[in-house]
Tab-separated table of C-alpha atoms and ligand atoms in Angstrom:
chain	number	residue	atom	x	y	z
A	906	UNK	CA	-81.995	251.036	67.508
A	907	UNK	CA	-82.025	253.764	64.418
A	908	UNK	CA	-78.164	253.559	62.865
A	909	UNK	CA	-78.043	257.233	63.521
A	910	UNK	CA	-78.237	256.697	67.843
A	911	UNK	CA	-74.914	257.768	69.273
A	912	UNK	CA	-74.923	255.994	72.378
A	913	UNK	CA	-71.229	254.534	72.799
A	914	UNK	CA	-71.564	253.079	75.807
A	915	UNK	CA	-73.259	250.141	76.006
A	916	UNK	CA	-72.506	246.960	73.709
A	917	UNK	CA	-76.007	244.946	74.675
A	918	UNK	CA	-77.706	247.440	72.275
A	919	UNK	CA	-75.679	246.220	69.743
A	920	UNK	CA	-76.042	242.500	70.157
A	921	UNK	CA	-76.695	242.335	66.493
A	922	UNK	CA	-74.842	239.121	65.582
A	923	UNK	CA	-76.194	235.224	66.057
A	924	UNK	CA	-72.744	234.189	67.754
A	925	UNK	CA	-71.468	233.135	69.755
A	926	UNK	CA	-73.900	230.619	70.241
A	927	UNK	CA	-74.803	229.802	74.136
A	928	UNK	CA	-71.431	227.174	74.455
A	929	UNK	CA	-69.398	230.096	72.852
A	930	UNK	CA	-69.487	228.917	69.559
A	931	UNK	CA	-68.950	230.872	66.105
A	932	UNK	CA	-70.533	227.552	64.124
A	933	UNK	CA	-67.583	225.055	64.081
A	934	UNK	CA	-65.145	227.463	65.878
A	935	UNK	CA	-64.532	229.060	69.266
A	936	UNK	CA	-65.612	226.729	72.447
A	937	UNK	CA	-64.410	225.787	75.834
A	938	UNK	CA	-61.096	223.036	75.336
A	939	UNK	CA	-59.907	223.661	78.738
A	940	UNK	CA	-58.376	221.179	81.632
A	941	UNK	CA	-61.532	220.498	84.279
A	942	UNK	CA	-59.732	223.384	86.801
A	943	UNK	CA	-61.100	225.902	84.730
A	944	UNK	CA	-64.556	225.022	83.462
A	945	UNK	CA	-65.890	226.608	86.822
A	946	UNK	CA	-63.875	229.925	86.484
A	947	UNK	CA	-65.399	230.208	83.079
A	948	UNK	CA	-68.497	229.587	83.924
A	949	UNK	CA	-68.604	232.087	87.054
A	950	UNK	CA	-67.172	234.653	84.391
A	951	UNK	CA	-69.639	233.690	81.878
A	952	UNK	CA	-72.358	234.366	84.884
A	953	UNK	CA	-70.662	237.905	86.313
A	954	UNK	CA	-70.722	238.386	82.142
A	955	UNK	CA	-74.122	237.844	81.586
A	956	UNK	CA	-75.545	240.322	84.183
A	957	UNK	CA	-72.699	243.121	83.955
A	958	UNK	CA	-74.197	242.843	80.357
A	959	UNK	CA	-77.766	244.498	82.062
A	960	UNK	CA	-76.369	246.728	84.538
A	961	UNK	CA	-76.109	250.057	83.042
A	962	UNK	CA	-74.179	251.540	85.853
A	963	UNK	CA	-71.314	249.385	84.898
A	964	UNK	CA	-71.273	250.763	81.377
A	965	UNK	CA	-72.040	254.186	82.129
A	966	UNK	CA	-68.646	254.356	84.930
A	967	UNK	CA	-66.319	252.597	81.773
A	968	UNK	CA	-67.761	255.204	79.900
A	969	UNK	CA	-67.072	258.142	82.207
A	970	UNK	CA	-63.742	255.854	82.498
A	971	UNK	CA	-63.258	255.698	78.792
A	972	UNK	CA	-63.722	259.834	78.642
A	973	UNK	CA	-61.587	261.158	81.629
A	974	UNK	CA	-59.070	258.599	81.664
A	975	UNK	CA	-58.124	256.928	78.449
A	976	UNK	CA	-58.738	260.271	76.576
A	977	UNK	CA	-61.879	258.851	74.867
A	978	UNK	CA	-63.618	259.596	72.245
A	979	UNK	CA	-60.557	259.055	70.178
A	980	UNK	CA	-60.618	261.422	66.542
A	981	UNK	CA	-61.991	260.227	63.063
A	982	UNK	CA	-59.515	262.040	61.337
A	983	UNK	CA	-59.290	262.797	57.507
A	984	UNK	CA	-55.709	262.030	56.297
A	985	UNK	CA	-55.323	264.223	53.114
A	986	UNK	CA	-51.610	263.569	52.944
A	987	UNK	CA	-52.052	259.315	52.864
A	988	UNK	CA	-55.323	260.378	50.655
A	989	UNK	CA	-52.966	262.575	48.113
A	990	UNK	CA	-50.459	259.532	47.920
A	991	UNK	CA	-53.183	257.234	46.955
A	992	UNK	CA	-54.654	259.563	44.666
A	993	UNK	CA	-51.096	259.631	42.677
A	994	UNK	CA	-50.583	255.777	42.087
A	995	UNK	CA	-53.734	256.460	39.407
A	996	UNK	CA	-53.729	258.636	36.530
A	997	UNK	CA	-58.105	258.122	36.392
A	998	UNK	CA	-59.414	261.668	38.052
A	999	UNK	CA	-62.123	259.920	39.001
A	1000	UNK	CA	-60.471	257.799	41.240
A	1001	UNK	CA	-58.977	257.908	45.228
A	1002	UNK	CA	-61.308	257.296	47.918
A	1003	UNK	CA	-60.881	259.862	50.873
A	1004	UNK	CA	-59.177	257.852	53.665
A	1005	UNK	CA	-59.713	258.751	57.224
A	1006	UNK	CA	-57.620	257.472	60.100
A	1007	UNK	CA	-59.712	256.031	63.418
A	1008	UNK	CA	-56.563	257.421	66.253
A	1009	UNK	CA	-56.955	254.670	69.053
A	1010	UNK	CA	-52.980	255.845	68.910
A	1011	UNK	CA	-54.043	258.328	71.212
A	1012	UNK	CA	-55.927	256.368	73.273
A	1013	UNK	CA	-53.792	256.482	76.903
A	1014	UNK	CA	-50.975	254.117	76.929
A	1015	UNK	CA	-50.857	254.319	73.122
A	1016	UNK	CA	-52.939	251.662	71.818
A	1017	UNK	CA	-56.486	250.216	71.645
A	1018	UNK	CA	-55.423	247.522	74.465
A	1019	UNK	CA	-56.843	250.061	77.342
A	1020	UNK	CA	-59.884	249.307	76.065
A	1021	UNK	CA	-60.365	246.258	77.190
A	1022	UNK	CA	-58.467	245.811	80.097
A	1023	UNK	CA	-60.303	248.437	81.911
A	1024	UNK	CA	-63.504	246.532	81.451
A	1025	UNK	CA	-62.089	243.721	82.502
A	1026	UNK	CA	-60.532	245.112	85.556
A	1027	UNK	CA	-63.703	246.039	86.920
A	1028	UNK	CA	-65.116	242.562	85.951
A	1029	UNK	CA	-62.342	241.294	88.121
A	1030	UNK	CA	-63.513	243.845	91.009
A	1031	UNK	CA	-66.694	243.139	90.847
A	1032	UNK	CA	-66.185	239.352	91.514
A	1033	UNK	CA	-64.086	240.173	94.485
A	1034	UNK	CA	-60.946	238.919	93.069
A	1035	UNK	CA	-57.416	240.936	94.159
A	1036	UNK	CA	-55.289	240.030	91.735
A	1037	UNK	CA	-54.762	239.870	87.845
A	1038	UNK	CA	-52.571	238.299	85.683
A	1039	UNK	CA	-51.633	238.803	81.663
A	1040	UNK	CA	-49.790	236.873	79.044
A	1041	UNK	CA	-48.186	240.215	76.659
A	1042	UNK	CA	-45.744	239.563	73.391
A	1043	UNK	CA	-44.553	243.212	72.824
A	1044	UNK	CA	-45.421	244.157	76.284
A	1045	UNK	CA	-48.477	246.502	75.154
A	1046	UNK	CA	-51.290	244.289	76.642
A	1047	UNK	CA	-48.945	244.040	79.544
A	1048	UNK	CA	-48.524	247.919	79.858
A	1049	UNK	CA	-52.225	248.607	79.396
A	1050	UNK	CA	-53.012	245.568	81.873
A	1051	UNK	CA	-50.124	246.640	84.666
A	1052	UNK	CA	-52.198	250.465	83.997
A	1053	UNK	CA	-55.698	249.499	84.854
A	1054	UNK	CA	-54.507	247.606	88.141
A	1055	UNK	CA	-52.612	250.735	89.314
A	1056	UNK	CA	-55.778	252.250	88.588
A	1057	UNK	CA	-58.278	249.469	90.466
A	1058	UNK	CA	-55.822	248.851	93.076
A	1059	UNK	CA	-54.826	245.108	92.066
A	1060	UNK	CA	-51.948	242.731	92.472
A	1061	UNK	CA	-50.689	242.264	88.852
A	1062	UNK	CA	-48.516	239.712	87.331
A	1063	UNK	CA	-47.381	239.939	83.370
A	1064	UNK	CA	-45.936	236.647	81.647
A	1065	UNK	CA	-43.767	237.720	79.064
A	1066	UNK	CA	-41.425	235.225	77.101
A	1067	UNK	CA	-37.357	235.775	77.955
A	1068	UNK	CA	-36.932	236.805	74.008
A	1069	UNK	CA	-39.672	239.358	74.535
A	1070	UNK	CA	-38.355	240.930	77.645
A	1071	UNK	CA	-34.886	241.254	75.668
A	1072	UNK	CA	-36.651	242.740	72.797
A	1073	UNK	CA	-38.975	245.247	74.507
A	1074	UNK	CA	-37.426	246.641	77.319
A	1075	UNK	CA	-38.828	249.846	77.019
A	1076	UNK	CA	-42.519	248.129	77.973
A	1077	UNK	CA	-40.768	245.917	80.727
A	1078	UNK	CA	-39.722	248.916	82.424
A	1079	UNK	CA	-42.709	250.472	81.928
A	1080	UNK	CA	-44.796	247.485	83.472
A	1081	UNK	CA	-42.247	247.510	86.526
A	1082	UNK	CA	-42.980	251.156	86.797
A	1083	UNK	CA	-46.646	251.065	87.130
A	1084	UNK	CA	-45.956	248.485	89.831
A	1085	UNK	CA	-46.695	245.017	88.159
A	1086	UNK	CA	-44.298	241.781	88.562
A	1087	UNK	CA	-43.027	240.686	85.052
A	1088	UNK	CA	-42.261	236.624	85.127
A	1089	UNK	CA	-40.122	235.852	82.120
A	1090	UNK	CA	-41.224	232.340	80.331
A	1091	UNK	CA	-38.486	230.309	79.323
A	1092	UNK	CA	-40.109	227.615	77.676
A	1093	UNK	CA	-40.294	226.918	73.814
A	1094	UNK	CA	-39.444	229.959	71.278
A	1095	UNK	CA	-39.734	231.917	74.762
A	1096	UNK	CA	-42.683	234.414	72.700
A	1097	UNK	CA	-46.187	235.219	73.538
A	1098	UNK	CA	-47.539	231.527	72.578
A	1099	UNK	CA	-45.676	230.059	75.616
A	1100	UNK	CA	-46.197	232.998	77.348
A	1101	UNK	CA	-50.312	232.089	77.183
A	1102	UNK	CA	-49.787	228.541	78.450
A	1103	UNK	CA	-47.712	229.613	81.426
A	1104	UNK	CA	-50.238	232.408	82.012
A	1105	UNK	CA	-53.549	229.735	81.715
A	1106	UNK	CA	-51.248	227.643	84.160
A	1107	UNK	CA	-51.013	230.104	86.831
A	1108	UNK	CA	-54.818	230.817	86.490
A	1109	UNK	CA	-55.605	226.907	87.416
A	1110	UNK	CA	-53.935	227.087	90.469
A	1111	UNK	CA	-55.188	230.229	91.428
A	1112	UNK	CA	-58.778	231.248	90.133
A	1113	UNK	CA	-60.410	231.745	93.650
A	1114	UNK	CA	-58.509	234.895	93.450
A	1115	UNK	CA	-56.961	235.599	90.289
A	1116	UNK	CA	-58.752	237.139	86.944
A	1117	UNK	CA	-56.827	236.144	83.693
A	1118	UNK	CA	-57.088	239.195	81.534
A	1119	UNK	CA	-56.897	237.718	78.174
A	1120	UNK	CA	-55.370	240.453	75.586
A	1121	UNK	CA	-56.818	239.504	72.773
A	1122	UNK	CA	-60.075	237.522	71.145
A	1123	UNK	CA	-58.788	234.259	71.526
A	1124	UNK	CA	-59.097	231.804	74.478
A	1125	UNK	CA	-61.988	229.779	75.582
A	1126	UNK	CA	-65.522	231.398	75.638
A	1127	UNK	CA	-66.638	233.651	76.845
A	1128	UNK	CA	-63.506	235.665	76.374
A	1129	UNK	CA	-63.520	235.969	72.538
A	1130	UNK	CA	-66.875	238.101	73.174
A	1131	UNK	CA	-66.115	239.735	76.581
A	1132	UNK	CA	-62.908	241.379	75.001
A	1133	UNK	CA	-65.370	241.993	71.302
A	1134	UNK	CA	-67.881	243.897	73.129
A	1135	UNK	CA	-65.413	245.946	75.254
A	1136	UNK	CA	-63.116	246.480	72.046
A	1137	UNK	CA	-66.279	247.521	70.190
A	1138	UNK	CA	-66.458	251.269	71.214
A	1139	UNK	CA	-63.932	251.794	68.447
A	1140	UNK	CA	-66.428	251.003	66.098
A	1141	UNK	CA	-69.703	252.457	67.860
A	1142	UNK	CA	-67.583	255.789	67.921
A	1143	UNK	CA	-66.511	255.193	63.959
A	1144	UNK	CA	-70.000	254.360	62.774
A	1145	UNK	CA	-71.635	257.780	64.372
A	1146	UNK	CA	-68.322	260.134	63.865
A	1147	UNK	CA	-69.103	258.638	59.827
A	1148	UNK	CA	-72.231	259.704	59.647
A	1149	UNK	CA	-71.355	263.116	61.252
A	1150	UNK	CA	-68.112	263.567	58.711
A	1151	UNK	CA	-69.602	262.165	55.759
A	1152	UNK	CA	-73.135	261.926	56.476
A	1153	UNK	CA	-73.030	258.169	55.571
A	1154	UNK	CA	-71.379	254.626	56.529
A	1155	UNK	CA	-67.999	254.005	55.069
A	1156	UNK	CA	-67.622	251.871	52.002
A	1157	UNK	CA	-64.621	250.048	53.282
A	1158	UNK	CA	-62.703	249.895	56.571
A	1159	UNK	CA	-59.301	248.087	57.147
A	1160	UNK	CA	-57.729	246.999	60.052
A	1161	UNK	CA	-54.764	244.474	61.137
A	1162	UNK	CA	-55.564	241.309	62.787
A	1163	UNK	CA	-53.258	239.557	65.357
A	1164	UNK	CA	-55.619	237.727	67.383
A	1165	UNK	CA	-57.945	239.979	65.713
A	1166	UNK	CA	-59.225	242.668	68.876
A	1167	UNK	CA	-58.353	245.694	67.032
A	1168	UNK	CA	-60.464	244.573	63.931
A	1169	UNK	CA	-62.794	242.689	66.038
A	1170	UNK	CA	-63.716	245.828	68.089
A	1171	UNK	CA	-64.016	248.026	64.466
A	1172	UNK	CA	-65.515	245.353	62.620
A	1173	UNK	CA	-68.419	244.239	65.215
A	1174	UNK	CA	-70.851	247.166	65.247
A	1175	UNK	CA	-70.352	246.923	60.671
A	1176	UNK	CA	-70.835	243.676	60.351
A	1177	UNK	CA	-74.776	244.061	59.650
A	1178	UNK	CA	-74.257	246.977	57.501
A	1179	UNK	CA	-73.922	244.825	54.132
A	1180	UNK	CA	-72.517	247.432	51.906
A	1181	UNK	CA	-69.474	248.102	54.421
A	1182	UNK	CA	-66.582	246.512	52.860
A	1183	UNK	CA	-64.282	244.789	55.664
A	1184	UNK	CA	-60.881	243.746	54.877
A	1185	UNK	CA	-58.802	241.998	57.632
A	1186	UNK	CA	-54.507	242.363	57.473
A	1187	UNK	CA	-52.742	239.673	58.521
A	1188	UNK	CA	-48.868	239.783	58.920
A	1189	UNK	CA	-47.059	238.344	55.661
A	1190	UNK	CA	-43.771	238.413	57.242
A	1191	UNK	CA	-40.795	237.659	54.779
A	1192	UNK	CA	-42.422	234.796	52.367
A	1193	UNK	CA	-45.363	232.410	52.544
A	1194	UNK	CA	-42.741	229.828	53.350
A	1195	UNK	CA	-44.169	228.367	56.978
A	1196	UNK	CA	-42.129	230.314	59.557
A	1197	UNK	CA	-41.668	233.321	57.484
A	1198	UNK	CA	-44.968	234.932	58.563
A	1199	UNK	CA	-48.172	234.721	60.936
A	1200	UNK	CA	-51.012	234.378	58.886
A	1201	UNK	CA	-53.172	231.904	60.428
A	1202	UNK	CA	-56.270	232.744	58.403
A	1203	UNK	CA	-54.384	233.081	54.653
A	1204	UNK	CA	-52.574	229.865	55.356
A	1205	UNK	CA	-53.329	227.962	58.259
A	1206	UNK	CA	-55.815	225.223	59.551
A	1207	UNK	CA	-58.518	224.751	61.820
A	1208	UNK	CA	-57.243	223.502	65.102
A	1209	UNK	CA	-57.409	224.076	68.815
A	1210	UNK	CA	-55.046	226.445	70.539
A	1211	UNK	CA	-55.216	228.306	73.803
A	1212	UNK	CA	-58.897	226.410	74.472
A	1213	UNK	CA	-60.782	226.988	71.597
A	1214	UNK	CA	-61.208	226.075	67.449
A	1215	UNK	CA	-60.140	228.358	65.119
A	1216	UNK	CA	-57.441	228.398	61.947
A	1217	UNK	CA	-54.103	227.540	63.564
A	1218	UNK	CA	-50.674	227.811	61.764
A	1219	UNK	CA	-49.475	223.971	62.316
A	1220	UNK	CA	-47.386	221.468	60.796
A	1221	UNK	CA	-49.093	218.100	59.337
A	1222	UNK	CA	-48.652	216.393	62.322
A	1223	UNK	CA	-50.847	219.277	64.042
A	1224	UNK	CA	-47.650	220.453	65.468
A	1225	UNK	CA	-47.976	224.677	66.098
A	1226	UNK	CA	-45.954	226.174	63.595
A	1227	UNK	CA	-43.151	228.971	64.708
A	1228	UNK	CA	-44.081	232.727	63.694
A	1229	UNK	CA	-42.363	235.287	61.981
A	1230	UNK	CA	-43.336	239.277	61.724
A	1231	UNK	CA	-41.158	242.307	62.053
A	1232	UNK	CA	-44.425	243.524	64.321
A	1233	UNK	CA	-44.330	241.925	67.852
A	1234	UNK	CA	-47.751	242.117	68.276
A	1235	UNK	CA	-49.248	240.398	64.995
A	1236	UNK	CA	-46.685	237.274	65.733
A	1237	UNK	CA	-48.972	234.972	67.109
A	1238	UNK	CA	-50.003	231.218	64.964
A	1239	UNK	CA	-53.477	231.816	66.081
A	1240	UNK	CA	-56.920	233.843	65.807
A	1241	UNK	CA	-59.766	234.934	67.092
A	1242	UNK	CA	-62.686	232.332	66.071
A	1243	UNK	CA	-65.187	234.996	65.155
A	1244	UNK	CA	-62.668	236.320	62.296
A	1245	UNK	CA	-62.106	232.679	61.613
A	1246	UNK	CA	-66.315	232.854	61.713
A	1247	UNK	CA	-66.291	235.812	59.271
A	1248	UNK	CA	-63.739	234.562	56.755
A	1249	UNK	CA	-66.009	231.324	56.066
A	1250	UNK	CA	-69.183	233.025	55.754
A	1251	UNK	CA	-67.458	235.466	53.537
A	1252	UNK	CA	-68.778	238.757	55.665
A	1253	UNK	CA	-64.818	239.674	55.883
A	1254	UNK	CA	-61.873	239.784	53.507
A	1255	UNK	CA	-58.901	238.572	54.654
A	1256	UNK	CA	-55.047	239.599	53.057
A	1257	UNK	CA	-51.493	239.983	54.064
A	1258	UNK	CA	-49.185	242.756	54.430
A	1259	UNK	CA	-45.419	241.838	54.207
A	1260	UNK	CA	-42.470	243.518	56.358
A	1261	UNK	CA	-41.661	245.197	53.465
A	1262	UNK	CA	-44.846	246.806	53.266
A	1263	UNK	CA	-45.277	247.857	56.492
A	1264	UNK	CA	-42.216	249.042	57.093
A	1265	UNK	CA	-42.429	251.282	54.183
A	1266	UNK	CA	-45.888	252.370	55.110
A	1267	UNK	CA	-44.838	253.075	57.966
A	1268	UNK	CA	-42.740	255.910	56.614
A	1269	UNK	CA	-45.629	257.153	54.332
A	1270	UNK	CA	-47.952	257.856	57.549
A	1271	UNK	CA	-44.633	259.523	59.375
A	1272	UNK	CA	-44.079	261.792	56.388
A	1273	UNK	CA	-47.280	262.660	55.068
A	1274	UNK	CA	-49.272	262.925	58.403
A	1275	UNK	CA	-46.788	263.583	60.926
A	1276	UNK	CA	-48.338	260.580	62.900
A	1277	UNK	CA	-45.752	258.048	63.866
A	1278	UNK	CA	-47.993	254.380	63.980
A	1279	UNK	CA	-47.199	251.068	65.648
A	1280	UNK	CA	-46.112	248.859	63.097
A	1281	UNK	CA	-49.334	247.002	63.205
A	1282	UNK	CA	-51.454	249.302	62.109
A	1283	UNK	CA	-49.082	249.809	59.487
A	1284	UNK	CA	-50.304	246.510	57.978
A	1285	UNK	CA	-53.399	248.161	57.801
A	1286	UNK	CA	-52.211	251.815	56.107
A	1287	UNK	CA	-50.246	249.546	53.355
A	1288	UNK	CA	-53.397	247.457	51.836
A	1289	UNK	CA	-55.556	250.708	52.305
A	1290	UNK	CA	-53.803	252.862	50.145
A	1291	UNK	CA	-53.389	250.517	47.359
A	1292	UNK	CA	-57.540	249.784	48.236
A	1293	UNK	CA	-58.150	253.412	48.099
A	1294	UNK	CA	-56.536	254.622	44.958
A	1295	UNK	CA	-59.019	252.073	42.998
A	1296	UNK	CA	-61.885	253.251	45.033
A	1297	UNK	CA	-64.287	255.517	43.433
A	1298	UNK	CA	-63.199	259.900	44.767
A	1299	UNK	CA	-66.493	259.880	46.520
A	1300	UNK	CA	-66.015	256.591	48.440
A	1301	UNK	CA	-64.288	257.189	52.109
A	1302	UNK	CA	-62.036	254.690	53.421
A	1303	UNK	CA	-61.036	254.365	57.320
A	1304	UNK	CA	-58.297	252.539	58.504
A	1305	UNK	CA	-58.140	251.516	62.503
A	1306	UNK	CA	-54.911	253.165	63.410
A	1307	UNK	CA	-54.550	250.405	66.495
A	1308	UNK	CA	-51.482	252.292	68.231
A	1309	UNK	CA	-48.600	254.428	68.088
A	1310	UNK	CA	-44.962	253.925	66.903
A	1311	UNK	CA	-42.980	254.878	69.688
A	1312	UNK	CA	-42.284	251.092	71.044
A	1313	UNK	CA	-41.177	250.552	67.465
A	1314	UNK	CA	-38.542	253.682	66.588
A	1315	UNK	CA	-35.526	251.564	67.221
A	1316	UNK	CA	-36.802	248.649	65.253
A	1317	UNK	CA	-37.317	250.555	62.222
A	1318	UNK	CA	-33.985	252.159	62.488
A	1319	UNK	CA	-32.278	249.237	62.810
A	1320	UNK	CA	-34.392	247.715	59.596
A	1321	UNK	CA	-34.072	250.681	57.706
A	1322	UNK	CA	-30.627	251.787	58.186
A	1323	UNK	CA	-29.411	254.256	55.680
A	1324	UNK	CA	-32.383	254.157	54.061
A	1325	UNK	CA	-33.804	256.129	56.773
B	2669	PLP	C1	-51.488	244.165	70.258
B	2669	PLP	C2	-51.610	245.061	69.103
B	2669	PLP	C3	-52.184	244.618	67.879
B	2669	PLP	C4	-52.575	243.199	67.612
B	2669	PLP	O1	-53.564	242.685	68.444
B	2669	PLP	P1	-55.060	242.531	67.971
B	2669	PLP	O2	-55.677	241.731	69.073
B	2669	PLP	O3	-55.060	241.798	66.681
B	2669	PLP	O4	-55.638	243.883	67.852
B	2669	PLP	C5	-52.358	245.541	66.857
B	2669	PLP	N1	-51.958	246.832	67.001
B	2669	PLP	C6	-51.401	247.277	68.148
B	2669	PLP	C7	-50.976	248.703	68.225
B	2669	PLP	C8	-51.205	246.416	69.235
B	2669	PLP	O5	-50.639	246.883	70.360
């Protein structure tokens, strides 16, 4: 396939990479490390997988899907304001990339999530299954889940922990709304960690008709690359809207990482392009004390969480460590194992953002774009600027602008008080 083809659609085209391998592995990481209930679910979906993979009806419908419903292709757009402010932290002319924002913000329900639960949706119609079910921390996996049943006509169930619900009403109602039962999770630091284990123990008891949708690019194989490939038409749309802007691939592009499905989804279609620079933001939180941030790959381990190997914020005694980040959905001890994959070969940079940061680029892309972003993505806007302004002026930077800010107004308020 020529780098300048600008067919979206279809993922197998762009089977580019060596992993996983066929037990789902990203060399030491990723896996299966699941009880024996659910080997034969994820083998069935590794199966349905494999052959949805060569049926090009499936991906042209998500594609018509992705067009009339989620509002898709979302914009490449050129940020001259966030490109001016870079441009001013260096006296050298020559200097300041051009930074360009990818808007999966206005992608329907707000963030990137749609992306993949859509696909998945229809993987869960096409095995004849009724029902789905979701783990969600800030309730945006949950929102965009509870949306594509309403759309397929399922039965949908969202774990959320109790401290969630209490947190992020707004998205509770919202789930209730669109007609989907939300089951608070009581259990441990009552967050989206414990939220996954009571969602994985629902799905044991009930795989004959249940589909887990898994929010992120964690999990046992084969979700890691079920929810890459459907989270990669953010960057099959970036690589040929670059080379229609700028005539050219991008010399860097920067995205947050919680479990990683934002950057996973930007990153995937780049990865063989050797002169793209990726850099991967992880939450930094308050310090790099443990349980002042969730930076699994800066500071953690390799370990097993959620069924499968990958670097794990724990204790010495292998213990999961608690989480801290002023964004709901980056507070998670774990990640994906193909980032985990990427940082050891070196193909990806990895850093970390603090609160601080965010939250104050989170103003910048309010006041000099008129854009108001999730604070997630603001990870992302804080290291790029910085990134840019040492960039050469005819370099072009794109940040993954995962969602928008609305969920997150009162938050910032709150942390910002008269400094607003
Ligand atoms: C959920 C979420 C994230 C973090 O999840 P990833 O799987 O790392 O992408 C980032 N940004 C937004 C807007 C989100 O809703």
């Amino acid at each position: 396939m020529s780098s300048t083809d600008t067919n979206t659609e279809h993922p197998i085209d762009m089977r580019i990479s060596a992993v996983p391998d066929r037990n789902g592995r990203y060399g030491e990481c990723g896996g299966v490390y699941v009880p024996e209930t659910l080997i034969e679910a994820l083998q069935q979906l590794d199966e349905v997988y494999q052959k949805v993979c060569n049926d090009h009806h499936f991906w042209e419908r998500l594609g018509d899907l992705n067009r009339v419903y989620v509002g898709r292709t979302t914009p490449l757009y050129q940020a001259n304001g966030l490109t001016w402010r870079s441009r001013s932290l260096n006296e050298d002319k020559e200097l300041g990339a051009t930074i360009w924002l990818k808007r999966e913000d206005l992608a329907h329900t707000g963030a990137h999530k749609i992306n993949n639960t859509l696909g998945q949706a229809m993987i869960a119609k096409k095995m004849g299954k009724n029902r789905v079910i979701a783990e969600t921390g800030a309730g945006q996996h949950g929102v965009a889940t509870a949306t594509a049943a309403a759309y397929f006509g399922l039965k949908c169930d969202v774990y959320m922990g109790s401290e969630d619900i209490r947190r992020q009403n707004l998205n509770v109602t919202r789930m209730k709304m669109l007609g989907a039962n939300v089951i608070p999770v009581e259990d441990g630091s009552k967050t989206l960690k414990d939220a996954t284990n009571e969602a994985l123990r629902d799905w044991m008891g009930s795989v004959e008709h249940t589909h887990y949708i898994l929010g992120s690019v964690v999990g046992p194989h084969p979700f890691p690359m079920i929810v890459r490939d459907f989270q990669s038409v953010i960057g099959r749309e970036t690589k040929a809207q670059a080379l229609r802007h700028i005539s050219a691939m991008p010399n860097t592009i920067v995205a947050c990482v919680g479990g990683g499905s934002n950057a996973a989804g930007m990153f995937y279609p780049f990865v063989d392009e050797s002169d793209v620079r990726l850099i991967g933001v992880e939450a930094g939180g308050r310090s790099d004390t443990p349980g002042d941030h969730a930076a699994p790959l800066t500071y953690g381990k390799l370990g097993v969480l959620h069924g499968s190997m990958s670097y794990v914020l724990q204790d010495e005694s292998g213990q999961t460590s608690p989480v801290h980040s002023c964004s709901a959905g980056l507070d998670y001890p774990g990640v994906g194992p193909e980032h985990s994959y990427w940082k050891d070969s070196g193909r990806v940079e990895y850093t970390t953002v603090s609160d601080e940061e965010a939250l104050e680029a989170f103003i910048w892309t309010a006041r000099d774009e008129g854009i108001i972003p999730a604070l997630e993505s603001s990870h992302a806007v804080a290291k790029a600027v910085p990134i840019a302004a040492e960039m050469h002026k005819d370099e072009h930077l794109i940040v993954n602008l995962s969602g928008r800010g609305d969920k997150d107004v009162e938050e910032v308020a709150r942390l910002l008080g008269d400094k607003l």
